[in-house]
Coordinates of C-alpha atoms in Angstrom, one line a residue:
M186 CA 5.9 0.3 -14.6
E187 CA 4.3 2.6 -11.9
L188 CA 6.3 3.8 -8.9
G189 CA 5.1 5.4 -5.8
I190 CA 5.1 5.9 -2.0
S191 CA 3.1 4.4 0.8
T192 CA 2.8 5.4 4.4
F193 CA 0.9 4.4 7.6
V194 CA 1.4 8.0 9.0
E195 CA 3.2 6.7 12.0
T196 CA 3.7 8.8 15.2
T197 CA 6.1 6.6 17.1
P198 CA 8.5 8.1 19.7
D199 CA 11.6 9.7 18.2
V200 CA 14.5 7.3 18.7
I201 CA 16.8 10.2 19.7
T202 CA 14.7 12.4 21.9
G203 CA 11.9 10.0 22.9
E204 CA 9.3 12.7 22.0
T205 CA 6.2 11.8 20.1
M206 CA 4.8 14.3 17.6
S207 CA 1.1 15.1 17.5
H208 CA -1.2 13.4 15.0
A209 CA -2.0 16.8 13.6
E210 CA 1.7 17.6 12.8
R211 CA 2.3 14.2 11.2
L212 CA -0.8 14.5 9.0
R213 CA 0.4 17.9 7.8
E214 CA 3.8 16.4 7.0
V215 CA 2.2 13.6 4.9
V216 CA 0.3 16.1 2.8
E217 CA 3.6 17.8 2.1
E218 CA 5.1 14.4 1.1
I219 CA 2.2 13.7 -1.3
V220 CA 2.7 17.1 -2.9
L221 CA 6.4 16.5 -3.4
A222 CA 5.8 13.0 -4.8
D223 CA 3.5 14.6 -7.4
Q224 CA 6.1 17.3 -8.2
V225 CA 9.0 14.8 -8.8
G226 CA 6.9 12.6 -11.1
L227 CA 5.9 9.6 -9.0
D228 CA 2.8 7.8 -10.1
V229 CA 0.9 6.9 -6.9
Y230 CA 0.8 7.6 -3.2
G231 CA -0.9 5.3 -0.7
V232 CA -2.1 5.8 2.9
G233 CA -3.0 3.0 5.2
E234 CA -5.9 2.8 7.7
H235 CA -5.1 2.2 11.3
H236 CA -6.8 2.9 14.7
R237 CA -3.9 3.0 17.2
P238 CA -2.2 5.8 19.0
D239 CA 1.0 5.2 17.0
F240 CA -0.7 5.9 13.6
A241 CA -2.5 9.1 12.6
A242 CA -4.5 8.0 9.5
S243 CA -7.8 6.4 10.6
S244 CA -9.4 7.9 7.4
P245 CA -7.1 7.7 4.4
A246 CA -9.6 9.3 2.0
V247 CA -9.7 12.5 4.1
V248 CA -5.9 12.7 4.2
M249 CA -5.7 12.3 0.4
A250 CA -8.5 14.7 -0.2
A251 CA -6.4 17.3 1.6
A252 CA -3.7 16.7 -1.0
A253 CA -6.0 16.3 -4.0
S254 CA -6.3 20.0 -4.8
L255 CA -2.6 20.5 -4.3
T256 CA -1.6 17.9 -6.8
S257 CA -2.3 17.4 -10.5
R258 CA -1.2 13.9 -11.7
I259 CA -0.4 11.5 -8.9
R260 CA -2.9 8.7 -8.2
L261 CA -4.2 8.5 -4.6
T262 CA -5.0 5.1 -3.0
S263 CA -5.7 3.5 0.3
A264 CA -3.0 1.1 1.4
V265 CA -5.1 -0.4 2.8
M266 CA -8.7 0.1 3.9
I267 CA -9.7 -2.6 6.5
L268 CA -12.8 -3.6 4.6
S269 CA -13.8 -6.3 7.1
S270 CA -14.7 -3.7 9.8
A271 CA -15.8 -0.9 7.4
D272 CA -19.1 -0.1 5.8
P273 CA -18.6 -0.7 2.0
V274 CA -21.1 1.9 1.1
R275 CA -19.3 4.6 3.1
V276 CA -15.9 3.4 1.7
F277 CA -17.2 3.7 -1.8
Q278 CA -18.8 7.2 -1.2
D279 CA -15.6 8.5 0.4
F280 CA -13.4 7.4 -2.5
A281 CA -15.9 8.5 -5.1
T282 CA -15.7 11.9 -3.4
L283 CA -11.9 11.8 -3.6
D284 CA -12.2 10.7 -7.2
G285 CA -14.2 13.8 -8.0
L286 CA -11.9 16.2 -6.0
S287 CA -8.8 14.7 -7.8
N288 CA -10.6 14.5 -11.2
G289 CA -10.3 10.7 -11.6
R290 CA -7.1 9.8 -9.6
A291 CA -8.6 7.8 -6.7
E292 CA -8.2 4.1 -6.0
I293 CA -9.4 1.8 -3.3
M294 CA -7.0 -0.9 -2.0
V295 CA -8.7 -3.2 0.5
G296 CA -7.5 -6.0 2.8
R297 CA -8.2 -7.8 6.0
G298 CA -5.5 -6.0 7.8
S299 CA -2.8 -7.2 10.2
F300 CA -4.1 -5.1 13.1
T301 CA -7.5 -5.8 14.7
E302 CA -8.2 -2.7 16.7
S303 CA -10.9 -1.6 14.2
F304 CA -13.1 -4.7 14.9
P305 CA -14.3 -3.9 18.4
L306 CA -14.2 -0.2 17.6
F307 CA -16.9 -0.7 14.9
G308 CA -18.8 -3.5 16.5
C309 CA -17.4 -6.4 14.5
D310 CA -16.6 -9.9 15.9
L311 CA -13.2 -11.3 15.2
K312 CA -14.7 -14.8 14.8
D313 CA -16.2 -13.5 11.6
Y314 CA -12.8 -12.3 10.3
E315 CA -13.0 -14.3 7.0
T316 CA -16.7 -14.0 6.3
L317 CA -16.8 -10.3 7.0
F318 CA -14.2 -9.6 4.3
E319 CA -15.8 -11.9 1.7
E320 CA -19.3 -10.4 2.2
K321 CA -18.2 -6.8 2.3
L322 CA -16.0 -7.3 -0.8
D323 CA -19.0 -8.7 -2.6
L324 CA -21.0 -5.5 -1.7
L325 CA -18.2 -3.2 -2.7
M326 CA -18.0 -4.9 -6.1
K327 CA -21.7 -4.3 -6.7
L328 CA -21.3 -0.7 -5.7
Q329 CA -18.4 -0.4 -8.2
Q330 CA -20.5 -1.9 -11.0
S331 CA -23.9 -0.2 -10.7
E332 CA -25.4 3.2 -9.6
K333 CA -28.4 1.5 -8.0
V334 CA -27.8 -1.6 -5.9
S335 CA -29.9 -4.4 -4.3
W336 CA -27.9 -6.6 -2.0
E337 CA -28.4 -8.9 1.1
G338 CA -25.9 -10.3 3.5
Q339 CA -25.4 -11.6 7.0
H340 CA -23.4 -8.8 8.6
R341 CA -25.0 -5.7 7.2
P342 CA -28.6 -4.5 6.6
A343 CA -29.9 -5.2 3.1
I344 CA -30.0 -2.6 0.4
H345 CA -33.1 -2.6 -1.9
N346 CA -32.6 -0.7 -5.2
L347 CA -30.9 2.3 -3.7
G348 CA -28.7 4.8 -5.5
I349 CA -25.1 5.3 -4.2
Y350 CA -23.8 8.9 -4.6
P351 CA -21.7 10.7 -5.6
R352 CA -20.7 8.8 -8.7
P353 CA -17.0 8.6 -9.4
V354 CA -15.2 10.2 -12.4
Q355 CA -13.7 6.8 -13.2
Q356 CA -15.9 4.1 -14.5
P357 CA -15.3 1.8 -12.8
L358 CA -13.5 3.2 -9.7
P359 CA -10.4 1.0 -9.3
V360 CA -10.5 -1.6 -6.5
W361 CA -7.4 -3.6 -5.6
I362 CA -7.0 -6.6 -3.2
A363 CA -4.0 -6.5 -1.0
S364 CA -2.4 -9.5 0.7
A365 CA 0.7 -10.3 2.8
G366 CA 1.1 -13.5 0.9
S367 CA -2.0 -15.6 1.5
P368 CA -2.6 -18.0 -1.4
E369 CA -6.3 -17.7 -0.8
S370 CA -6.1 -13.9 -1.4
A371 CA -4.2 -14.4 -4.6
V372 CA -6.8 -16.8 -5.9
R373 CA -9.7 -14.6 -4.8
A374 CA -8.2 -11.5 -6.6
G375 CA -7.6 -13.5 -9.7
E376 CA -11.0 -15.0 -9.8
L377 CA -12.6 -11.6 -9.5
G378 CA -10.3 -10.1 -12.1
L379 CA -9.1 -7.4 -9.6
P380 CA -5.7 -5.8 -9.4
F381 CA -3.5 -7.5 -6.8
A382 CA -1.0 -5.9 -4.3
L383 CA 1.6 -7.9 -2.3
A384 CA 2.9 -6.6 1.0
M385 CA 6.6 -7.7 1.1
I386 CA 7.1 -7.0 4.8
G387 CA 9.0 -8.9 7.4
P388 CA 11.6 -11.7 7.1
V389 CA 10.8 -12.6 3.6
Q390 CA 12.6 -13.0 0.3
P391 CA 10.8 -10.8 -2.4
L392 CA 11.4 -13.4 -5.2
D393 CA 9.4 -16.0 -3.2
F394 CA 6.3 -14.0 -4.0
A395 CA 6.6 -15.2 -7.6
S396 CA 4.5 -18.2 -6.6
Q397 CA 1.7 -15.9 -5.4
V398 CA 1.7 -14.0 -8.7
K399 CA 1.5 -17.4 -10.6
L400 CA -1.5 -18.4 -8.5
Y401 CA -3.1 -15.1 -9.2
Q402 CA -2.6 -15.2 -12.9
E403 CA -3.7 -18.8 -13.2
A404 CA -6.9 -18.1 -11.2
S405 CA -7.7 -15.0 -13.3
A406 CA -7.1 -16.9 -16.6
H407 CA -9.3 -19.8 -15.4
A408 CA -12.1 -17.3 -14.6
G409 CA -11.9 -15.9 -18.1
H410 CA -9.9 -12.7 -17.4
D411 CA -7.0 -11.4 -19.4
S412 CA -4.3 -11.9 -16.8
S413 CA -1.7 -10.0 -18.9
R414 CA -3.7 -6.8 -18.4
L415 CA -4.2 -7.1 -14.7
P416 CA -1.8 -4.8 -12.6
I417 CA 0.3 -6.4 -9.8
A418 CA 1.8 -4.2 -7.1
A419 CA 4.5 -4.7 -4.5
H420 CA 4.7 -2.8 -1.2
A421 CA 8.0 -2.8 0.7
H422 CA 9.8 -0.8 3.4
G423 CA 12.8 1.2 2.2
F424 CA 14.7 4.4 2.2
I425 CA 17.0 6.3 -0.2
A426 CA 20.0 8.6 0.4
E427 CA 22.8 9.8 -1.9
N428 CA 25.0 6.9 -0.8
R429 CA 24.2 3.4 0.3
Q430 CA 25.8 3.3 3.7
K431 CA 24.2 6.6 4.7
A432 CA 20.8 5.3 3.7
I433 CA 21.4 2.1 5.7
E434 CA 22.4 4.0 8.8
Q435 CA 19.6 6.6 8.6
F436 CA 16.9 4.0 8.2
F437 CA 18.1 1.6 10.9
P438 CA 17.2 3.3 14.2
S439 CA 13.4 3.8 13.5
T440 CA 13.2 0.4 11.8
Y441 CA 14.9 -1.4 14.7
A442 CA 12.7 0.3 17.2
R443 CA 9.5 -0.2 15.3
T444 CA 10.1 -3.8 14.4
N445 CA 10.9 -4.7 18.0
V446 CA 7.7 -3.1 19.2
R447 CA 5.8 -5.3 16.8
A448 CA 7.9 -8.4 17.8
V449 CA 6.8 -7.9 21.4
E450 CA 3.2 -7.4 20.4
K451 CA 3.2 -10.6 18.3
G452 CA 5.4 -12.7 20.5
L453 CA 8.1 -12.9 17.9
P454 CA 11.9 -13.1 18.5
P455 CA 13.7 -9.8 18.9
Y456 CA 15.0 -8.0 15.8
H457 CA 18.8 -7.6 15.6
R458 CA 21.2 -5.5 13.5
S459 CA 22.1 -8.7 11.6
D460 CA 18.5 -9.2 10.6
Y461 CA 18.4 -5.6 9.3
D462 CA 21.7 -6.0 7.3
A463 CA 20.5 -9.2 5.7
A464 CA 17.2 -7.5 4.7
C465 CA 19.2 -4.6 3.1
S466 CA 21.1 -7.1 0.9
F467 CA 20.2 -7.4 -2.8
S468 CA 18.0 -10.4 -2.1
G469 CA 16.4 -9.0 1.1
A470 CA 13.0 -7.3 1.6
L471 CA 14.3 -3.8 2.5
Y472 CA 14.8 -1.5 -0.4
V473 CA 17.4 0.7 1.2
G474 CA 20.4 2.3 -0.5
D475 CA 21.5 4.9 -3.0
P476 CA 19.4 5.5 -6.1
E477 CA 21.2 3.0 -8.3
T478 CA 21.0 0.2 -5.7
V479 CA 17.2 0.7 -5.1
A480 CA 16.5 1.0 -8.8
E481 CA 18.3 -2.3 -9.5
K482 CA 16.4 -4.1 -6.8
I483 CA 13.1 -2.9 -8.2
I484 CA 14.0 -3.8 -11.7
H485 CA 15.0 -7.3 -10.5
L486 CA 11.6 -7.7 -8.8
R487 CA 9.9 -6.6 -12.0
K488 CA 11.8 -9.2 -14.1
H489 CA 11.5 -12.1 -11.7
V490 CA 8.2 -11.6 -9.9
G491 CA 6.2 -9.8 -12.6
I492 CA 5.0 -6.7 -10.7
T493 CA 3.8 -3.6 -12.6
R494 CA 3.7 -1.2 -9.7
F495 CA 6.1 -0.7 -6.8
L496 CA 5.3 1.2 -3.6
L497 CA 8.2 2.2 -1.4
H498 CA 7.0 2.4 2.2
V499 CA 8.7 5.3 3.9
P500 CA 9.2 6.2 6.7
H501 CA 9.1 3.1 8.9
G502 CA 8.4 4.6 12.3
T503 CA 9.2 8.2 13.0
M504 CA 12.0 9.8 11.0
P505 CA 13.0 13.4 10.4
H506 CA 10.7 14.9 7.9
A507 CA 13.6 16.4 5.9
E508 CA 15.1 13.0 5.5
V509 CA 11.8 11.5 4.2
M510 CA 11.4 14.4 1.8
E511 CA 14.9 13.9 0.4
A512 CA 14.2 10.1 0.0
I513 CA 11.0 11.0 -2.0
R514 CA 12.9 13.5 -4.1
L515 CA 15.6 10.9 -5.0
F516 CA 13.0 8.3 -5.7
G517 CA 11.2 10.5 -8.2
T518 CA 14.2 12.2 -9.8
E519 CA 16.8 9.4 -9.9
V520 CA 15.3 6.0 -9.1
A521 CA 12.2 6.3 -11.2
P522 CA 13.9 7.3 -14.5
R523 CA 16.4 4.4 -14.2
V524 CA 13.6 1.9 -13.5
R525 CA 11.3 3.1 -16.2
E526 CA 14.0 3.2 -18.9
E527 CA 15.4 -0.3 -18.1
V528 CA 12.0 -1.9 -17.7
A529 CA 10.7 -0.4 -20.9
L530 CA 13.7 -1.8 -22.8
W531 CA 13.4 -5.2 -21.1
E532 CA 9.7 -5.4 -21.9
K533 CA 10.3 -4.4 -25.5
N534 CA 12.9 -7.2 -25.9
N535 CA 10.8 -9.8 -24.2
L536 CA 7.5 -9.3 -26.0

């Protein structure tokens, strides 16, 4: 069972002062957070790609490269790269470079993305949303499998027996498919035999994702892959403090503000305190509370959905850096040991 942190490197207005920190300051904070996550024994840290003023990480590989030489064990992944609007060759090269700098700790997590700003920015047409992802994933898989590649497609110039460098330390360089719950994505990942990550975000019940895991495992087995060996990750918003009520109150202001911004953008109903409190319940999608509460929710997810990796997304919106660092410390020193011990015992008794 792997445990880690994910972030979108948000730079939203502070809910108390109304001030917005610079992208540069938030990027430096994130490097400090990655270093702390490594020090407290977490397994993985993920950075998501965005191209908006309220996010600072348009290039996850560069952010993680800044942390690579300051860390020794933690794995470094995108969470996610918007592959549909990216050049797969450049994505592979960037993460192969990160893999070299970190001595074999890089991963690529790809998805179609819930934001679309990158499409016009990089000259991609939204009407090709589906075909762009399928075609570019096909190319990325060929780059993963071979040093020299020949490939032709509709949306990118052909490659004729060209070498792709640098080569990664890991062979192959891990590639994950991420999804917010699309059955098609689950089946695609299973058929390709790729690790699968589920974004448990919004008004969802985490246990409902068991059906996606079942689809994924069935598709992988049907394609001839050993589904029991394929990793499955969950990504969910959350926060940890020394007691449950403190965690709930500290995480609410930025979550409330951020969720309502997205509600306006997407034409959704406004987000209320009652929605937040329901999501903080044991069956809800927010992993907020004291270490024992958060550990028990993660263990429950492992037992009933089948995940093998959990990424706590923190912060949600802009929060004080000291609070985020304390949450990471508690996750590594108190939550992780509880989860690992109980999951290991449960797995031993259920083999």
